[in-house]
């Protein structure tokens, strides 16, 4: 199989039953650099037939091998992949930046997160404990944790390496067989990681596959397949709802990591020197294309002018450009359709409120080759405004103000989403009240975007179902069985 050494074009194949195969369609999908328009590589435009073949082989490998019974083998496999990713991190980071557009520094951070996640779940594979219980005289129960079977993992394009590994690592650690379908915008980085999987002998042949192609065809085939026992889906809330409907075919287990509209709530006693750059980063990292983006700013009236002024300065000082350059702070958005969507929301925001900075596509010179949008802040917005309520997935911050703690809490919770939130205060009582009151899977106090493989992550309300990361994240990939002994 060809390897990608620089920006030259490469063909990426499906990985099925431990072998590189092309699609039965014989068609390829282009993966393009959103900063330059250049083709990064070509991936298989797979068909339902291809994905069915992958499901059959994973099903066979899971049922015919000792993978599910061999935690040490799984530990060695995951550690082996972590080691290879460490050795190849610069190459992977370049592919990730060229394909997705994020800055090279973000790419290294994303890949470091993958390596850390693999190491954590490698160890966890050896600690999948059940329980035992005396139930009656002569009756004894063992409550065992077992793999579910065949898991389908459907991934988005915004953090394509980490969001794949975040699910792949616990699914494999728990002893399942896995089929991955990456997003159509980011097949290259996903298949590059599978090239490393292929080099680790501890992975049982056929236990893990990747098939690239359109979600509506092959993602849907995974959603409907009766041989898949669980779907782990990360993506848009509306797609998540469609997957829920498909999963009824065989009452599949589901883990859903969906959209967000997360607030940063800033009180007058906050340390603004610390808060401003982290709030700025929370919305402009990955050009706002991150599920936990701090896309709503709720700020106390008494400090609003100062906070908005300082965030405007932060936004205007960001270097926007091709992420491959070390000095770039923010790259392009991922595609033309994403750029159109962001521009549309910016215009909606212009009508609904007041643009403080940004609000336009960046043009001229190299900007014309890619999908660059200026970091944007919109103020004077009511809670009913669309830019406050809807996930934009772009570099647009919506600002609102409040007068009391009670009002701040109501506004923070006035959303269909509940993925994450930031609270900025030096008053520990206020921090405790807010963190208990906010309906979100993660609440950061005086920080933002801090994630660890050992700490659970996930959504309240329409931000998802189940938890990823941590022990709860591992247990999502396990079935529970009661084995009952009656002693004569
Ligand atoms: P998306 O829903 O458009 O696509 C996600 C994946 O689903 C892709 O692989 C796509 O091909 C596939 N897909 C599309 N239609 C399908 C169908 N009918 N059946 C099966 N699969 C289908 O999402 P996206 O645009 O790739 O990602 C952005 C979204 O993901 C945002 O809403 C973001 O908030 C969310 N997200 C959530 C988290 C989290 O952890 N909660 C993390 C990252 C992204």
Short mmCIF file of C-alpha atoms and ligand atoms in Angstrom, two decimals:
data_model
loop_
_atom_site.label_atom_id
_atom_site.label_comp_id
_atom_site.label_asym_id
_atom_site.label_seq_id
_atom_site.Cartn_x
_atom_site.Cartn_y
_atom_site.Cartn_z
CA UNK A 1 0.00 0.00 0.00
CA UNK A 2 1.27 3.48 -0.87
CA UNK A 3 2.34 5.73 1.96
CA UNK A 4 1.89 9.45 2.32
CA UNK A 5 5.23 11.19 2.70
CA UNK A 6 4.26 14.81 1.99
CA UNK A 7 1.31 16.49 0.36
CA UNK A 8 1.46 14.06 -2.61
CA UNK A 9 -1.71 12.16 -3.35
CA UNK A 10 -2.19 8.69 -1.94
CA UNK A 11 -4.87 6.06 -2.31
CA UNK A 12 -6.35 4.85 0.95
CA UNK A 13 -7.88 1.38 1.11
CA UNK A 14 -10.39 -0.30 3.39
CA UNK A 15 -8.94 -2.63 6.02
CA UNK A 16 -11.06 -5.78 6.23
CA UNK A 17 -10.06 -9.10 7.77
CA UNK A 18 -6.50 -7.82 8.24
CA UNK A 19 -6.12 -7.00 4.55
CA UNK A 20 -6.15 -3.84 2.43
CA UNK A 21 -8.99 -3.98 -0.06
CA UNK A 22 -10.59 -1.66 -2.55
CA UNK A 23 -14.30 -1.00 -2.73
CA UNK A 24 -16.61 -3.02 -4.95
CA UNK A 25 -17.71 0.33 -6.44
CA UNK A 26 -14.14 0.87 -7.82
CA UNK A 27 -14.79 4.55 -7.12
CA UNK A 28 -12.69 6.91 -5.03
CA UNK A 29 -13.56 9.88 -2.81
CA UNK A 30 -11.29 12.93 -2.80
CA UNK A 31 -9.94 14.18 0.50
CA UNK A 32 -8.97 17.86 0.14
CA UNK A 33 -6.88 20.27 2.17
CA UNK A 34 -9.33 22.99 3.33
CA UNK A 35 -6.48 25.54 3.54
CA UNK A 36 -5.22 25.12 -0.04
CA UNK A 37 -7.77 23.11 -2.01
CA UNK A 38 -5.08 20.50 -2.84
CA UNK A 39 -6.01 16.83 -2.87
CA UNK A 40 -4.49 15.04 0.14
CA UNK A 41 -5.52 11.58 -0.93
CA UNK A 42 -8.23 9.35 -2.33
CA UNK A 43 -10.31 7.00 -0.21
CA UNK A 44 -12.60 4.14 -1.14
CA UNK A 45 -16.18 5.11 -1.93
CA UNK A 46 -17.47 1.95 -0.29
CA UNK A 47 -20.79 0.27 -0.82
CA UNK A 48 -23.25 -1.52 1.42
CA UNK A 49 -21.75 -4.77 0.09
CA UNK A 50 -18.28 -3.74 1.36
CA UNK A 51 -19.55 -2.86 4.80
CA UNK A 52 -21.50 -6.12 5.03
CA UNK A 53 -18.32 -8.01 4.22
CA UNK A 54 -16.49 -6.12 6.98
CA UNK A 55 -19.27 -6.85 9.48
CA UNK A 56 -19.18 -10.57 8.60
CA UNK A 57 -15.42 -10.81 9.10
CA UNK A 58 -15.44 -8.95 12.42
CA UNK A 59 -18.38 -11.11 13.56
CA UNK A 60 -16.40 -14.21 12.64
CA UNK A 61 -13.17 -12.99 14.30
CA UNK A 62 -15.02 -12.09 17.49
CA UNK A 63 -16.82 -15.42 17.71
CA UNK A 64 -13.93 -17.67 16.65
CA UNK A 65 -10.98 -16.15 18.53
CA UNK A 66 -9.94 -15.73 22.15
CA UNK A 67 -9.86 -11.90 21.85
CA UNK A 68 -12.81 -11.44 24.24
CA UNK A 69 -11.18 -13.75 26.80
CA UNK A 70 -7.63 -12.46 26.58
CA UNK A 71 -7.15 -9.14 28.38
CA UNK A 72 -3.35 -9.34 28.23
CA UNK A 73 -3.45 -9.65 24.47
CA UNK A 74 -5.72 -6.58 24.30
CA UNK A 75 -3.41 -4.69 26.64
CA UNK A 76 -0.41 -5.52 24.43
CA UNK A 77 -2.31 -4.56 21.27
CA UNK A 78 -3.40 -1.16 22.58
CA UNK A 79 0.03 -0.39 24.03
CA UNK A 80 1.65 -1.45 20.76
CA UNK A 81 -0.54 0.99 18.84
CA UNK A 82 0.24 3.76 21.36
CA UNK A 83 3.94 3.17 20.85
CA UNK A 84 3.69 3.28 17.05
CA UNK A 85 1.63 6.46 17.21
CA UNK A 86 4.29 8.04 19.43
CA UNK A 87 7.00 7.09 16.92
CA UNK A 88 4.96 8.50 14.01
CA UNK A 89 3.38 11.53 15.64
CA UNK A 90 4.92 14.16 13.35
CA UNK A 91 3.83 12.34 10.20
CA UNK A 92 0.31 11.82 11.58
CA UNK A 93 0.11 15.48 12.70
CA UNK A 94 0.95 16.67 9.20
CA UNK A 95 -1.68 14.42 7.62
CA UNK A 96 -4.26 15.58 10.17
CA UNK A 97 -3.52 19.27 9.55
CA UNK A 98 -3.45 18.85 5.77
CA UNK A 99 -6.73 16.95 5.73
CA UNK A 100 -8.75 18.67 8.45
CA UNK A 101 -7.22 22.16 8.47
CA UNK A 102 -6.53 22.49 12.20
CA UNK A 103 -3.21 23.96 13.27
CA UNK A 104 -0.20 21.71 13.53
CA UNK A 105 -0.02 22.46 17.28
CA UNK A 106 -3.65 21.31 17.70
CA UNK A 107 -2.90 18.20 15.65
CA UNK A 108 -0.02 17.27 17.97
CA UNK A 109 -2.30 17.88 20.96
CA UNK A 110 -5.02 15.68 19.43
CA UNK A 111 -2.57 12.86 18.73
CA UNK A 112 -1.01 13.12 22.18
CA UNK A 113 -4.57 12.69 23.51
CA UNK A 114 -4.93 9.53 21.38
CA UNK A 115 -1.73 8.05 22.79
CA UNK A 116 -2.74 8.85 26.37
CA UNK A 117 -6.18 7.30 25.78
CA UNK A 118 -4.69 4.11 24.34
CA UNK A 119 -2.36 3.73 27.32
CA UNK A 120 -5.16 4.32 29.83
CA UNK A 121 -7.49 1.76 28.24
CA UNK A 122 -4.65 -0.72 27.72
CA UNK A 123 -4.29 -0.85 31.50
CA UNK A 124 -8.05 -0.80 32.01
CA UNK A 125 -8.41 -3.92 29.81
CA UNK A 126 -6.79 -5.87 32.66
CA UNK A 127 -9.11 -4.53 35.36
CA UNK A 128 -12.59 -5.35 34.12
CA UNK A 129 -13.95 -6.53 37.46
CA UNK A 130 -17.36 -8.01 38.15
CA UNK A 131 -18.86 -8.70 41.58
CA UNK A 132 -19.96 -11.72 43.53
CA UNK A 133 -22.86 -12.01 45.95
CA UNK A 134 -24.38 -14.58 48.32
CA UNK A 135 -28.10 -14.60 47.46
CA UNK A 136 -29.66 -17.37 49.56
CA UNK A 137 -28.29 -20.36 51.46
CA UNK A 138 -26.56 -22.48 48.79
CA UNK A 139 -27.16 -19.78 46.14
CA UNK A 140 -24.32 -17.68 44.92
CA UNK A 141 -24.18 -15.11 42.10
CA UNK A 142 -21.30 -13.91 39.97
CA UNK A 143 -22.03 -10.63 38.22
CA UNK A 144 -19.67 -10.73 35.25
CA UNK A 145 -18.73 -8.00 32.77
CA UNK A 146 -18.43 -9.28 29.21
CA UNK A 147 -17.84 -7.80 25.75
CA UNK A 148 -21.02 -6.94 23.87
CA UNK A 149 -19.92 -8.45 20.55
CA UNK A 150 -19.56 -6.45 17.34
CA UNK A 151 -19.45 -2.67 17.75
CA UNK A 152 -19.82 -0.13 14.93
CA UNK A 153 -18.07 3.19 15.52
CA UNK A 154 -19.22 6.13 13.37
CA UNK A 155 -16.98 9.20 13.65
CA UNK A 156 -17.17 12.92 12.77
CA UNK A 157 -14.55 14.99 10.95
CA UNK A 158 -13.69 17.66 13.50
CA UNK A 159 -11.31 15.72 15.78
CA UNK A 160 -11.10 12.62 13.59
CA UNK A 161 -8.16 10.91 15.30
CA UNK A 162 -9.09 11.44 18.94
CA UNK A 163 -12.81 10.83 18.51
CA UNK A 164 -12.08 7.55 16.76
CA UNK A 165 -9.52 6.42 19.37
CA UNK A 166 -11.70 7.70 22.25
CA UNK A 167 -14.24 4.98 21.30
CA UNK A 168 -11.99 2.40 19.65
CA UNK A 169 -9.73 2.06 22.70
CA UNK A 170 -12.46 1.23 25.27
CA UNK A 171 -14.42 -0.89 22.76
CA UNK A 172 -11.35 -3.06 22.10
CA UNK A 173 -10.20 -2.98 25.73
CA UNK A 174 -13.57 -4.46 26.71
CA UNK A 175 -12.98 -7.32 24.24
CA UNK A 176 -15.31 -6.39 21.38
CA UNK A 177 -14.75 -6.64 17.63
CA UNK A 178 -15.03 -3.25 15.89
CA UNK A 179 -15.88 -1.71 12.52
CA UNK A 180 -15.00 1.97 12.10
CA UNK A 181 -16.60 4.32 9.62
CA UNK A 182 -14.78 7.67 9.54
CA UNK A 183 -16.34 10.87 8.23
CA UNK A 184 -16.11 11.36 4.47
CA UNK A 185 -14.07 14.57 4.94
CA UNK A 186 -11.33 12.85 6.97
CA UNK A 187 -10.60 9.32 5.74
CA UNK A 188 -6.82 9.84 5.38
CA UNK A 189 -5.90 10.35 9.04
CA UNK A 190 -8.20 7.49 10.08
CA UNK A 191 -6.67 5.03 7.61
CA UNK A 192 -3.14 6.22 8.51
CA UNK A 193 -3.84 5.08 12.08
CA UNK A 194 -5.12 1.74 10.77
CA UNK A 195 -1.83 1.30 8.92
CA UNK A 196 -0.23 1.29 12.36
CA UNK A 197 -2.83 -1.15 13.72
CA UNK A 198 -1.83 -3.45 10.87
CA UNK A 199 1.75 -3.47 12.21
CA UNK A 200 0.79 -4.61 15.73
CA UNK A 201 0.79 -8.43 15.81
CA UNK A 202 -1.30 -8.61 19.01
CA UNK A 203 -4.47 -7.51 17.20
CA UNK A 204 -6.35 -10.69 16.31
CA UNK A 205 -6.71 -10.94 12.52
CA UNK A 206 -10.05 -9.48 11.46
CA UNK A 207 -11.04 -8.13 14.89
CA UNK A 208 -10.95 -4.51 13.74
CA UNK A 209 -11.87 -3.03 10.35
CA UNK A 210 -12.23 0.34 8.70
CA UNK A 211 -14.51 1.10 5.78
CA UNK A 212 -14.63 4.59 4.23
CA UNK A 213 -17.58 6.09 2.40
CA UNK A 214 -20.81 8.03 2.66
CA UNK A 215 -22.69 7.98 5.95
CA UNK A 216 -26.13 7.80 4.41
CA UNK A 217 -25.24 4.51 2.67
CA UNK A 218 -22.66 2.61 4.70
CA UNK A 219 -23.27 4.33 8.07
CA UNK A 220 -26.92 3.49 7.67
CA UNK A 221 -26.08 -0.13 6.75
CA UNK A 222 -24.18 -0.38 10.04
CA UNK A 223 -27.11 1.20 11.91
CA UNK A 224 -29.51 -1.40 10.49
CA UNK A 225 -27.29 -4.49 10.58
CA UNK A 226 -28.47 -7.26 12.90
CA UNK A 227 -24.92 -8.55 13.29
CA UNK A 228 -23.84 -5.29 14.95
CA UNK A 229 -24.71 -5.30 18.65
CA UNK A 230 -23.85 -1.70 19.44
CA UNK A 231 -23.32 1.58 17.62
CA UNK A 232 -21.12 4.27 19.07
CA UNK A 233 -21.90 7.47 17.23
CA UNK A 234 -20.26 10.87 17.53
CA UNK A 235 -21.75 13.59 15.37
CA UNK A 236 -24.64 15.91 14.81
CA UNK A 237 -27.73 15.60 17.02
CA UNK A 238 -30.05 15.19 14.01
CA UNK A 239 -27.94 12.29 12.64
CA UNK A 240 -27.93 10.80 16.15
CA UNK A 241 -31.75 10.77 16.10
CA UNK A 242 -31.71 8.94 12.73
CA UNK A 243 -29.29 6.36 14.15
CA UNK A 244 -31.62 5.85 17.13
CA UNK A 245 -34.42 4.96 14.73
CA UNK A 246 -32.22 2.51 12.79
CA UNK A 247 -31.02 0.85 15.96
CA UNK A 248 -34.52 -0.45 16.63
CA UNK A 249 -33.88 -3.15 13.96
CA UNK A 250 -32.31 -5.39 16.61
CA UNK A 251 -32.59 -3.16 19.72
CA UNK A 252 -28.92 -2.24 19.43
CA UNK A 253 -27.16 -0.69 22.31
CA UNK A 254 -26.28 2.94 21.58
CA UNK A 255 -23.69 5.40 22.80
CA UNK A 256 -24.33 8.87 21.42
CA UNK A 257 -21.97 11.84 21.66
CA UNK A 258 -23.79 14.73 20.00
CA UNK A 259 -23.83 18.49 19.61
CA UNK A 260 -23.44 21.33 22.07
CA UNK A 261 -23.99 25.04 22.72
CA UNK A 262 -21.88 25.46 25.80
CA UNK A 263 -21.79 28.61 27.96
CA UNK A 264 -18.91 30.30 29.72
CA UNK A 265 -20.44 32.11 32.72
CA UNK A 266 -18.29 34.99 33.96
CA UNK A 267 -18.91 36.63 37.35
CA UNK A 268 -17.51 40.01 38.52
CA UNK A 269 -15.04 38.32 40.90
CA UNK A 270 -13.44 36.25 38.09
CA UNK A 271 -9.71 36.40 37.40
CA UNK A 272 -10.04 37.94 33.94
CA UNK A 273 -6.34 37.69 33.13
CA UNK A 274 -6.75 33.92 33.23
CA UNK A 275 -10.30 33.80 31.87
CA UNK A 276 -9.97 35.88 28.69
CA UNK A 277 -7.43 33.74 26.79
CA UNK A 278 -9.12 30.49 27.84
CA UNK A 279 -12.59 31.71 26.88
CA UNK A 280 -11.16 32.95 23.57
CA UNK A 281 -9.46 29.63 22.99
CA UNK A 282 -12.62 27.72 23.91
CA UNK A 283 -14.48 29.16 20.90
CA UNK A 284 -11.71 29.72 18.37
CA UNK A 285 -9.79 26.44 18.79
CA UNK A 286 -10.32 24.30 15.67
CA UNK A 287 -12.09 27.34 14.17
CA UNK A 288 -14.99 26.67 16.54
CA UNK A 289 -15.52 23.17 15.11
CA UNK A 290 -15.50 21.38 18.41
CA UNK A 291 -18.50 19.92 20.20
CA UNK A 292 -17.58 21.50 23.54
CA UNK A 293 -16.85 24.96 22.04
CA UNK A 294 -17.62 27.74 24.51
CA UNK A 295 -19.96 29.26 21.94
CA UNK A 296 -22.10 31.23 24.41
CA UNK A 297 -20.65 33.89 26.70
CA UNK A 298 -22.82 34.84 29.69
CA UNK A 299 -21.19 37.75 31.46
CA UNK A 300 -22.26 39.88 34.43
CA UNK A 301 -23.51 43.33 33.34
CA UNK A 302 -20.96 45.17 35.52
CA UNK A 303 -17.96 43.72 33.61
CA UNK A 304 -19.48 43.09 30.22
CA UNK A 305 -17.83 46.01 28.39
CA UNK A 306 -14.38 45.11 29.70
CA UNK A 307 -14.76 41.37 28.92
CA UNK A 308 -16.09 41.98 25.40
CA UNK A 309 -13.34 44.52 24.70
CA UNK A 310 -10.61 42.14 25.82
CA UNK A 311 -12.09 39.22 23.85
CA UNK A 312 -12.24 41.45 20.77
CA UNK A 313 -8.52 42.15 21.20
CA UNK A 314 -7.87 38.41 21.65
CA UNK A 315 -9.82 37.56 18.47
CA UNK A 316 -8.16 40.26 16.39
CA UNK A 317 -4.68 39.16 17.47
CA UNK A 318 -5.18 35.58 16.28
CA UNK A 319 -3.15 34.64 13.24
CA UNK A 320 -5.55 32.92 10.87
CA UNK A 321 -4.01 30.92 8.05
CA UNK A 322 -2.75 27.57 6.82
CA UNK A 323 -2.44 25.40 9.94
CA UNK A 324 0.74 23.77 8.68
CA UNK A 325 2.72 26.89 9.70
CA UNK A 326 3.88 26.74 13.34
CA UNK A 327 2.79 30.33 14.02
CA UNK A 328 -0.82 29.91 12.87
CA UNK A 329 -3.39 30.21 15.68
CA UNK A 330 -6.55 29.33 13.75
CA UNK A 331 -6.97 27.38 10.52
CA UNK A 332 -9.81 27.28 8.00
CA UNK A 333 -13.19 25.66 8.51
CA UNK A 334 -13.33 22.16 7.07
CA UNK A 335 -15.26 22.55 3.81
CA UNK A 336 -17.11 24.86 1.48
CA UNK A 337 -20.44 23.79 2.95
CA UNK A 338 -19.17 24.53 6.46
CA UNK A 339 -17.97 27.97 5.29
CA UNK A 340 -21.38 28.70 3.74
CA UNK A 341 -23.10 27.64 6.96
CA UNK A 342 -20.87 29.83 9.14
CA UNK A 343 -21.36 32.82 6.79
CA UNK A 344 -25.12 32.28 6.91
CA UNK A 345 -25.17 32.23 10.72
CA UNK A 346 -22.97 35.32 10.79
CA UNK A 347 -25.57 37.17 8.72
CA UNK A 348 -28.35 35.91 10.98
CA UNK A 349 -26.32 37.20 13.96
CA UNK A 350 -25.82 40.56 12.26
CA UNK A 351 -29.61 40.92 12.07
CA UNK A 352 -30.25 39.56 15.56
CA UNK A 353 -27.53 41.47 17.44
CA UNK A 354 -24.40 43.58 16.97
CA UNK A 355 -21.16 42.32 15.39
CA UNK A 356 -18.24 43.32 17.61
CA UNK A 357 -15.55 41.85 15.39
CA UNK A 358 -15.33 39.56 12.35
CA UNK A 359 -18.49 38.57 10.51
CA UNK A 360 -16.88 37.95 7.12
CA UNK A 361 -14.96 35.46 5.03
CA UNK A 362 -11.23 36.21 4.84
CA UNK A 363 -10.13 36.84 1.26
CA UNK A 364 -7.06 37.90 -0.71
CA UNK A 365 -3.80 36.05 -1.33
CA UNK A 366 -3.67 32.51 0.08
CA UNK A 367 -7.01 33.03 1.81
CA UNK A 368 -8.72 32.67 -1.57
CA UNK A 369 -7.53 29.06 -1.86
CA UNK A 370 -9.20 27.90 1.36
CA UNK A 371 -12.21 28.26 3.63
CA UNK A 372 -11.16 30.98 6.08
CA UNK A 373 -13.60 32.91 8.25
CA UNK A 374 -12.68 35.73 10.63
CA UNK A 375 -13.03 35.06 14.38
CA UNK A 376 -16.41 36.62 15.14
CA UNK A 377 -18.07 38.01 18.26
CA UNK A 378 -21.76 39.00 18.30
CA UNK A 379 -23.21 40.98 21.21
CA UNK A 380 -26.63 42.21 22.34
CA UNK A 381 -28.42 38.94 21.72
CA UNK A 382 -31.70 37.77 23.27
CA UNK A 383 -32.08 34.17 24.46
CA UNK A 384 -34.50 33.51 21.59
CA UNK A 385 -31.90 34.35 18.89
CA UNK A 386 -30.86 31.53 16.59
CA UNK A 387 -27.15 32.23 17.07
CA UNK A 388 -27.71 31.69 20.81
CA UNK A 389 -29.82 28.54 20.45
CA UNK A 390 -28.35 26.61 17.50
CA UNK A 391 -25.00 24.88 17.21
CA UNK A 392 -23.04 26.75 14.51
CA UNK A 393 -19.79 24.73 14.55
CA UNK A 394 -17.71 27.69 13.51
CA UNK A 395 -15.72 30.60 15.02
CA UNK A 396 -18.71 32.63 16.24
CA UNK A 397 -19.17 33.67 19.88
CA UNK A 398 -22.66 34.77 21.03
CA UNK A 399 -22.64 37.22 23.98
CA UNK A 400 -25.40 37.83 26.53
CA UNK A 401 -25.37 39.49 29.95
CA UNK A 402 -27.03 38.82 33.32
CA UNK A 403 -27.59 40.65 36.62
CA UNK A 404 -27.91 37.92 39.28
CA UNK A 405 -26.58 34.42 39.93
CA UNK A 406 -30.11 33.03 39.58
CA UNK A 407 -30.52 34.65 36.18
CA UNK A 408 -27.11 33.31 35.08
CA UNK A 409 -28.14 29.77 35.99
CA UNK A 410 -31.47 30.02 34.15
CA UNK A 411 -29.70 31.36 31.04
CA UNK A 412 -26.98 28.69 31.18
CA UNK A 413 -29.65 25.98 31.24
CA UNK A 414 -31.89 27.60 28.61
CA UNK A 415 -30.67 25.29 25.83
CA UNK A 416 -31.61 22.03 24.16
CA UNK A 417 -28.00 20.97 24.67
CA UNK A 418 -26.06 20.10 27.82
CA UNK A 419 -22.55 19.03 26.91
CA UNK A 420 -20.25 21.32 28.91
CA UNK A 421 -19.91 24.70 30.63
CA UNK A 422 -17.28 26.97 32.15
CA UNK A 423 -17.79 28.96 35.37
CA UNK A 424 -15.44 31.82 36.20
CA UNK A 425 -15.49 32.98 39.83
CA UNK A 426 -13.20 33.08 42.86
CA UNK A 427 -16.13 32.43 45.25
CA UNK A 428 -16.14 28.72 46.10
CA UNK A 429 -19.80 28.75 47.22
CA UNK A 430 -20.92 30.30 43.96
CA UNK A 431 -18.75 27.83 42.02
CA UNK A 432 -20.36 24.91 43.87
CA UNK A 433 -23.92 26.22 43.39
CA UNK A 434 -23.36 26.79 39.67
CA UNK A 435 -21.62 23.47 39.05
CA UNK A 436 -24.45 21.57 40.76
CA UNK A 437 -27.13 23.63 38.98
CA UNK A 438 -25.87 23.53 35.42
CA UNK A 439 -27.28 20.61 33.44
CA UNK A 440 -24.19 19.54 31.50
CA UNK A 441 -21.93 16.50 31.43
CA UNK A 442 -18.82 18.54 32.25
CA UNK A 443 -18.56 21.79 34.24
CA UNK A 444 -15.13 23.41 34.35
CA UNK A 445 -14.43 25.87 37.16
CA UNK A 446 -11.88 28.56 36.24
CA UNK A 447 -10.66 26.60 33.24
CA UNK A 448 -12.00 25.09 30.01
CA UNK A 449 -11.36 22.27 27.52
CA UNK A 450 -9.50 20.09 30.02
CA UNK A 451 -10.15 16.43 29.16
CA UNK A 452 -8.59 13.25 30.47
CA UNK A 453 -9.11 9.63 29.46
CA UNK A 454 -9.86 8.79 33.11
CA UNK A 455 -12.65 11.41 33.54
CA UNK A 456 -16.10 10.76 32.06
CA UNK A 457 -17.44 13.01 29.29
CA UNK A 458 -20.86 13.17 27.65
CA UNK A 459 -24.10 15.01 27.31
CA UNK A 460 -27.25 15.88 29.20
CA UNK A 461 -30.39 16.55 27.15
CA UNK A 462 -29.85 16.46 23.35
CA UNK A 463 -26.06 16.38 23.68
CA UNK A 464 -26.06 12.63 23.94
CA UNK A 465 -26.64 9.39 25.72
CA UNK A 466 -24.17 7.44 27.83
CA UNK A 467 -20.67 8.48 28.76
CA UNK A 468 -17.34 8.20 27.03
CA UNK A 469 -13.93 8.08 28.79
CA UNK A 470 -13.28 6.80 32.31
CA UNK A 471 -14.60 3.62 33.87
CA UNK A 472 -18.20 4.48 32.87
CA UNK A 473 -16.93 4.87 29.30
CA UNK A 474 -15.42 1.37 29.44
CA UNK A 475 -18.59 -0.09 30.93
CA UNK A 476 -20.63 1.29 27.99
CA UNK A 477 -18.85 -1.39 25.93
CA UNK A 478 -19.67 -4.24 28.33
CA UNK A 479 -22.68 -6.43 28.92
CA UNK A 480 -23.53 -7.52 32.45
CA UNK A 481 -24.25 -11.20 33.08
CA UNK A 482 -25.54 -12.87 36.23
CA UNK A 483 -24.09 -16.39 36.53
CA UNK A 484 -25.94 -18.26 39.25
CA UNK A 485 -24.61 -21.22 41.23
CA UNK A 486 -26.81 -23.45 43.35
CA UNK A 487 -24.79 -25.79 45.53
CA UNK A 488 -26.25 -29.27 46.24
P1 LIG B 1 -22.51 14.20 11.12
O1 LIG B 1 -23.63 13.77 12.00
O2 LIG B 1 -22.84 14.90 9.86
O3 LIG B 1 -21.60 12.95 10.71
C1 LIG B 1 -21.02 12.08 11.67
C2 LIG B 1 -20.81 10.72 11.04
O4 LIG B 1 -22.08 10.14 10.75
C3 LIG B 1 -20.04 10.75 9.72
O5 LIG B 1 -19.16 9.65 9.68
C4 LIG B 1 -21.14 10.62 8.70
O6 LIG B 1 -20.69 10.07 7.47
C5 LIG B 1 -22.10 9.68 9.41
N1 LIG B 1 -23.49 9.73 8.93
C6 LIG B 1 -24.12 10.76 8.31
N2 LIG B 1 -25.39 10.40 8.02
C7 LIG B 1 -25.57 9.15 8.48
C8 LIG B 1 -26.67 8.24 8.50
N3 LIG B 1 -27.85 8.57 7.97
N4 LIG B 1 -26.49 7.03 9.05
C9 LIG B 1 -25.32 6.68 9.62
N5 LIG B 1 -24.23 7.50 9.62
C10 LIG B 1 -24.36 8.72 9.07
O7 LIG B 1 -21.55 15.09 12.06
P2 LIG B 1 -20.23 15.86 11.63
O8 LIG B 1 -20.64 17.03 10.81
O9 LIG B 1 -19.24 14.89 11.09
O10 LIG B 1 -19.67 16.33 13.06
C11 LIG B 1 -20.09 17.52 13.67
C12 LIG B 1 -21.09 17.24 14.78
O11 LIG B 1 -20.53 16.30 15.69
C13 LIG B 1 -21.40 18.45 15.62
O12 LIG B 1 -22.77 18.46 15.90
C14 LIG B 1 -20.60 18.22 16.88
O13 LIG B 1 -21.08 18.90 18.02
C15 LIG B 1 -20.69 16.75 17.02
N6 LIG B 1 -19.61 16.25 17.87
C16 LIG B 1 -19.90 15.78 19.12
C17 LIG B 1 -18.88 15.35 19.97
C18 LIG B 1 -19.13 14.86 21.37
O14 LIG B 1 -18.24 14.26 21.97
N7 LIG B 1 -20.31 15.08 21.93
C19 LIG B 1 -17.56 15.39 19.50
C20 LIG B 1 -17.32 15.88 18.21
C21 LIG B 1 -18.35 16.29 17.40
#
